[in-house]
Amino acid sequence: MSTVRFDSTTKYYATSSLVVGYALCSSLLAVINKFAITKFNYPGLLTALQYLTSALGVWVLGKFGTLHHDPFTLDIAKKFLPAAFVFYLAIFTNTNLLRHANVDTFIVFRSLTPLLVAIADTSFRRQPCPSKLTFLSLVIILGGAVGYVATDSAFTLTAYSWAFAYLVTITTEMVYIKHMVMNLGLNTWGFVLYNNLLSLMMAPIFWVLTGEYREVFDALGANAGNWFEPVAFTAVSLSCLFGLLISFFGFAARRAISATAFTVTGVVNKFLTVVINVLIWDKHATPFGLVCLLFTLAGGVLYQQSVTGPPRESTASKQTNDQNEDDDVEQNQSVPGKLASK
């Protein structure tokens, strides 16, 4: 009896540690990424460093036997490449959004994704129309977002152009990966490895297309920029580290708790992000804007409740798969958060 009680207690604390670890990483990631892009204003290079850290971390831990990932093969890489390209675009637009806007703006547009996904599912995947409760939650999300945008004193065309680009790419990523990537039979860490390694290979192309390579070489040649400035180095290191940590804690927490509990944790994380963002600096919305943001998050809570079915095995499995796709970007933001904030 004492042995059973000890095992139960150990399992409880282990599960609690995973949930707390995921909550801290997820809550801090968007703020850390905003801090990193503020101190190290090279979004393409920053995301490449994050991809490198995550891919190398998975490979090294696999060599030590800490985790198991699918081997990297050219055949699977060719099939995975379109999904990785969409993922890269989502992270790319996410990083540039955080570069030009505050964290609150990122959360508002991130919270709008269920609305576009519902429209895409109904229009392209021939899914049933949302229920009345789901429709109400989507209206609340939209109303909160419109109120936030209308009162955003920091509104700029550049910031909101990146915000709409991010909204389109993250929605496409969520719908597309559901159809393609999940059919490849990759395990969780194999997904992380392929996503980050292929994205790392694509990074130089975007450096050239965006002209960022000129800024990088000019900074190196003139010995300008905060390349070895302690604050910038710390910010970039934390961003890369938390991008890898959120992958570990996120995937481990999914296995340890139910899909519903994981979803609730994800929603609470957004509230914590708002609180942390308000407390640590002045890069946040106005009081009315924060109220609109809370309405948007409340609509997200109502949405999750409306699409959570009875506790059957098939339903739980479907929720787990959907949540995997919804959080993969934030977890790899590295993300901007989402690796998250992927």
Coordinates of C-alpha atoms in Angstrom, one line a residue, residues 4-272:
V4 CA 1.4 2.4 -4.4
R5 CA 1.0 5.7 -2.5
F6 CA 4.6 6.6 -3.1
D7 CA 4.3 5.8 -6.9
S8 CA 1.1 7.9 -7.1
T9 CA 2.8 10.8 -5.3
T10 CA 5.9 10.6 -7.5
K11 CA 3.7 10.5 -10.7
Y12 CA 1.7 13.5 -9.4
Y13 CA 4.8 15.6 -8.8
A14 CA 6.3 14.6 -12.1
T15 CA 3.1 15.6 -14.0
S16 CA 2.9 18.8 -12.0
S17 CA 6.5 19.7 -12.9
L18 CA 5.8 19.1 -16.6
V19 CA 2.7 21.3 -16.5
V20 CA 4.4 24.1 -14.6
G21 CA 7.4 23.9 -16.9
Y22 CA 5.2 24.2 -20.0
A23 CA 3.2 27.0 -18.5
L24 CA 6.3 29.0 -17.6
C25 CA 7.9 28.5 -21.0
S26 CA 4.7 29.2 -23.0
S27 CA 3.9 32.3 -20.9
L28 CA 7.4 33.8 -21.2
L29 CA 8.3 32.8 -24.8
A30 CA 6.4 35.6 -26.6
V31 CA 7.8 38.2 -24.2
I32 CA 11.4 36.8 -24.5
N33 CA 11.1 36.8 -28.3
K34 CA 9.9 40.4 -28.3
F35 CA 12.9 41.3 -26.0
A36 CA 15.3 39.4 -28.3
I37 CA 14.1 41.0 -31.5
T38 CA 14.3 44.4 -29.7
K39 CA 17.9 43.9 -28.8
F40 CA 19.0 41.9 -31.8
N41 CA 17.2 43.4 -34.8
Y42 CA 17.9 40.7 -37.3
P43 CA 14.7 38.6 -37.5
G44 CA 16.0 36.2 -40.2
L45 CA 19.2 35.4 -38.3
L46 CA 17.4 35.2 -35.0
T47 CA 15.0 32.5 -36.3
A48 CA 17.9 30.6 -38.0
L49 CA 19.7 30.5 -34.6
Q50 CA 16.5 29.2 -33.0
Y51 CA 16.0 26.5 -35.7
L52 CA 19.7 25.5 -35.3
T53 CA 19.3 25.2 -31.5
S54 CA 16.1 23.1 -31.7
A55 CA 17.4 20.8 -34.5
L56 CA 20.8 20.3 -32.9
G57 CA 19.2 19.8 -29.5
V58 CA 16.9 17.0 -30.7
W59 CA 19.8 15.4 -32.6
V60 CA 22.2 15.5 -29.6
L61 CA 19.5 14.3 -27.1
G62 CA 18.7 11.5 -29.6
K63 CA 22.4 10.4 -29.7
F64 CA 22.4 10.3 -25.9
G65 CA 19.3 8.2 -25.9
T66 CA 17.3 10.8 -24.0
L67 CA 14.6 10.8 -26.7
H68 CA 13.8 9.0 -29.9
H69 CA 13.3 10.7 -33.2
D70 CA 12.7 9.4 -36.7
P71 CA 15.9 9.4 -38.9
F72 CA 16.3 12.1 -41.4
T73 CA 15.8 10.7 -44.9
L74 CA 15.7 12.5 -48.3
D75 CA 12.4 10.8 -49.3
I76 CA 10.5 12.0 -46.2
A77 CA 12.2 15.4 -46.4
K78 CA 10.8 15.9 -50.0
K79 CA 7.3 15.1 -48.8
F80 CA 7.7 17.3 -45.7
L81 CA 9.2 20.3 -47.5
P82 CA 5.9 22.1 -48.5
A83 CA 4.7 21.9 -44.8
A84 CA 8.1 23.1 -43.6
F85 CA 7.9 26.0 -46.0
V86 CA 4.5 27.0 -44.7
F87 CA 5.8 26.7 -41.2
Y88 CA 8.8 28.9 -42.0
L89 CA 6.5 31.5 -43.4
A90 CA 4.4 31.4 -40.2
I91 CA 7.5 31.9 -38.0
F92 CA 8.9 34.5 -40.4
T93 CA 5.8 36.7 -40.3
N94 CA 5.5 36.0 -36.5
T95 CA 9.0 37.4 -35.9
N96 CA 8.4 40.4 -38.0
L97 CA 5.1 41.1 -36.3
L98 CA 6.9 41.1 -32.9
R99 CA 9.5 43.3 -34.5
H100 CA 7.0 46.0 -35.3
A101 CA 4.2 45.5 -32.8
N102 CA 3.8 44.8 -29.1
V103 CA 3.0 41.3 -27.6
D104 CA -0.7 42.2 -27.0
T105 CA -1.2 42.7 -30.8
F106 CA 0.4 39.3 -31.4
I107 CA -1.9 37.6 -28.9
V108 CA -5.0 39.3 -30.4
F109 CA -4.2 38.1 -33.9
R110 CA -3.1 34.7 -32.7
S111 CA -6.5 34.4 -31.0
L112 CA -8.3 35.1 -34.3
T113 CA -7.0 31.8 -35.8
P114 CA -10.1 29.7 -34.7
L115 CA -12.3 32.0 -36.6
L116 CA -10.4 31.6 -39.9
V117 CA -9.9 27.9 -39.3
A118 CA -13.7 27.4 -38.8
I119 CA -14.3 29.3 -42.1
A120 CA -11.7 27.2 -43.9
D121 CA -13.0 24.0 -42.5
T122 CA -16.6 24.8 -43.6
S123 CA -15.6 26.2 -47.0
F124 CA -12.8 23.8 -48.1
R125 CA -13.1 20.7 -46.0
R126 CA -16.9 20.5 -46.1
Q127 CA -17.1 20.4 -42.4
P128 CA -20.5 21.1 -40.7
C129 CA -21.2 24.7 -39.8
P130 CA -20.2 25.7 -36.2
S131 CA -22.8 25.3 -33.5
K132 CA -24.5 28.3 -31.9
L133 CA -22.1 28.3 -28.9
T134 CA -19.1 28.0 -31.2
F135 CA -20.5 30.8 -33.4
L136 CA -21.1 33.0 -30.4
S137 CA -17.5 32.4 -29.1
L138 CA -16.1 33.4 -32.6
V139 CA -18.2 36.6 -32.6
I140 CA -16.8 37.5 -29.1
I141 CA -13.2 36.8 -30.4
L142 CA -13.9 39.0 -33.5
G143 CA -15.5 41.8 -31.4
G144 CA -12.6 41.9 -28.9
A145 CA -10.1 42.0 -31.8
V146 CA -12.0 44.8 -33.6
G147 CA -12.2 46.8 -30.4
Y148 CA -8.5 46.3 -29.8
V149 CA -7.5 47.4 -33.3
A150 CA -9.8 50.4 -33.2
T151 CA -8.2 51.7 -30.0
D152 CA -4.6 50.7 -30.6
S153 CA -2.6 53.9 -30.2
A154 CA 0.5 52.2 -31.6
F155 CA -1.3 51.3 -34.9
T156 CA 1.0 51.3 -37.9
L157 CA 0.4 50.0 -41.4
T158 CA 3.7 48.1 -41.3
A159 CA 2.8 46.3 -38.0
Y160 CA -0.7 45.4 -39.1
S161 CA 0.5 44.2 -42.5
W162 CA 2.7 41.7 -40.8
A163 CA -0.2 40.9 -38.4
F164 CA -2.5 40.0 -41.3
A165 CA 0.3 38.1 -43.1
Y166 CA 0.9 36.1 -39.9
L167 CA -2.8 35.4 -39.5
V168 CA -3.1 34.0 -43.0
T169 CA 0.1 31.9 -42.8
I170 CA -0.6 30.5 -39.3
T171 CA -4.2 29.5 -40.4
T172 CA -2.8 27.9 -43.6
E173 CA -0.2 26.1 -41.5
M174 CA -2.8 24.7 -39.1
V175 CA -5.2 23.5 -41.8
Y176 CA -2.4 22.2 -44.2
I177 CA -0.4 20.3 -41.7
K178 CA -3.6 18.5 -40.5
H179 CA -3.9 17.0 -44.0
M180 CA -0.3 16.3 -45.0
V181 CA 2.2 16.0 -42.2
M182 CA 0.2 13.8 -39.9
N183 CA 0.0 11.2 -42.8
L184 CA 3.8 10.8 -42.9
G185 CA 3.9 8.7 -39.7
L186 CA 6.5 10.9 -38.0
N187 CA 6.8 10.8 -34.2
T188 CA 6.7 13.9 -32.1
W189 CA 10.5 14.6 -32.0
G190 CA 10.8 13.6 -35.7
F191 CA 8.3 16.3 -36.5
V192 CA 10.4 18.8 -34.5
L193 CA 13.6 17.7 -36.2
Y194 CA 12.3 17.9 -39.8
N195 CA 10.5 21.2 -39.2
N196 CA 13.5 22.9 -37.8
L197 CA 16.2 21.4 -40.0
L198 CA 14.3 22.1 -43.2
S199 CA 13.5 25.6 -42.0
L200 CA 17.2 26.2 -41.2
M201 CA 18.0 25.2 -44.8
M202 CA 15.5 27.7 -46.2
A203 CA 16.8 30.6 -44.0
P204 CA 19.6 31.8 -46.4
I205 CA 17.0 32.1 -49.2
F206 CA 14.9 34.5 -47.2
W207 CA 18.1 36.4 -46.1
V208 CA 18.7 37.2 -49.7
L209 CA 15.1 37.9 -50.7
T210 CA 14.6 40.3 -47.8
G211 CA 18.1 41.9 -48.1
E212 CA 18.8 41.2 -44.4
Y213 CA 22.2 39.8 -45.4
R214 CA 23.3 43.3 -46.3
E215 CA 22.5 44.6 -42.8
V216 CA 24.3 41.6 -41.3
F217 CA 27.5 42.1 -43.4
D218 CA 27.4 45.9 -42.9
A219 CA 27.2 45.4 -39.1
L220 CA 30.1 42.9 -39.2
G221 CA 32.2 45.1 -41.4
A222 CA 31.6 48.2 -39.4
N223 CA 31.7 46.3 -36.1
A224 CA 28.3 47.8 -35.4
G225 CA 25.2 46.3 -33.8
N226 CA 25.0 44.5 -30.6
W227 CA 26.6 41.3 -31.8
F228 CA 28.6 40.7 -28.6
E229 CA 26.7 43.0 -26.3
P230 CA 25.9 41.0 -23.1
V231 CA 22.2 42.0 -23.0
A232 CA 21.6 41.0 -26.7
F233 CA 23.6 37.8 -26.3
T234 CA 21.5 36.9 -23.2
A235 CA 18.2 37.7 -25.0
V236 CA 19.1 35.6 -28.1
S237 CA 20.3 32.7 -25.9
L238 CA 17.1 32.7 -23.8
S239 CA 15.0 32.8 -27.0
C240 CA 16.8 29.8 -28.5
L241 CA 16.8 27.9 -25.1
F242 CA 13.1 28.5 -24.5
G243 CA 12.3 27.4 -28.0
L244 CA 13.8 24.0 -27.3
L245 CA 12.4 23.8 -23.8
I246 CA 8.8 24.5 -24.9
S247 CA 9.1 21.6 -27.4
F248 CA 10.1 19.2 -24.6
F249 CA 7.7 20.4 -21.9
G250 CA 4.8 20.8 -24.4
F251 CA 5.1 17.4 -25.9
A252 CA 5.7 15.7 -22.5
A253 CA 2.8 17.5 -20.9
R254 CA 0.5 16.3 -23.7
R255 CA 1.3 12.7 -22.8
A256 CA 0.9 13.3 -19.1
I257 CA -2.5 15.1 -19.0
S258 CA -5.7 15.0 -20.9
A259 CA -6.3 17.1 -24.0
T260 CA -8.8 19.2 -22.2
A261 CA -6.4 19.9 -19.4
F262 CA -3.7 20.8 -21.9
T263 CA -6.0 23.2 -23.7
V264 CA -7.0 24.9 -20.5
T265 CA -3.3 25.3 -19.6
G266 CA -2.7 26.8 -23.0
V267 CA -5.5 29.4 -22.5
V268 CA -4.2 30.3 -19.0
N269 CA -0.8 30.8 -20.4
K270 CA -2.0 33.6 -22.6
F271 CA -3.4 35.4 -19.6
L272 CA -0.1 35.0 -17.8

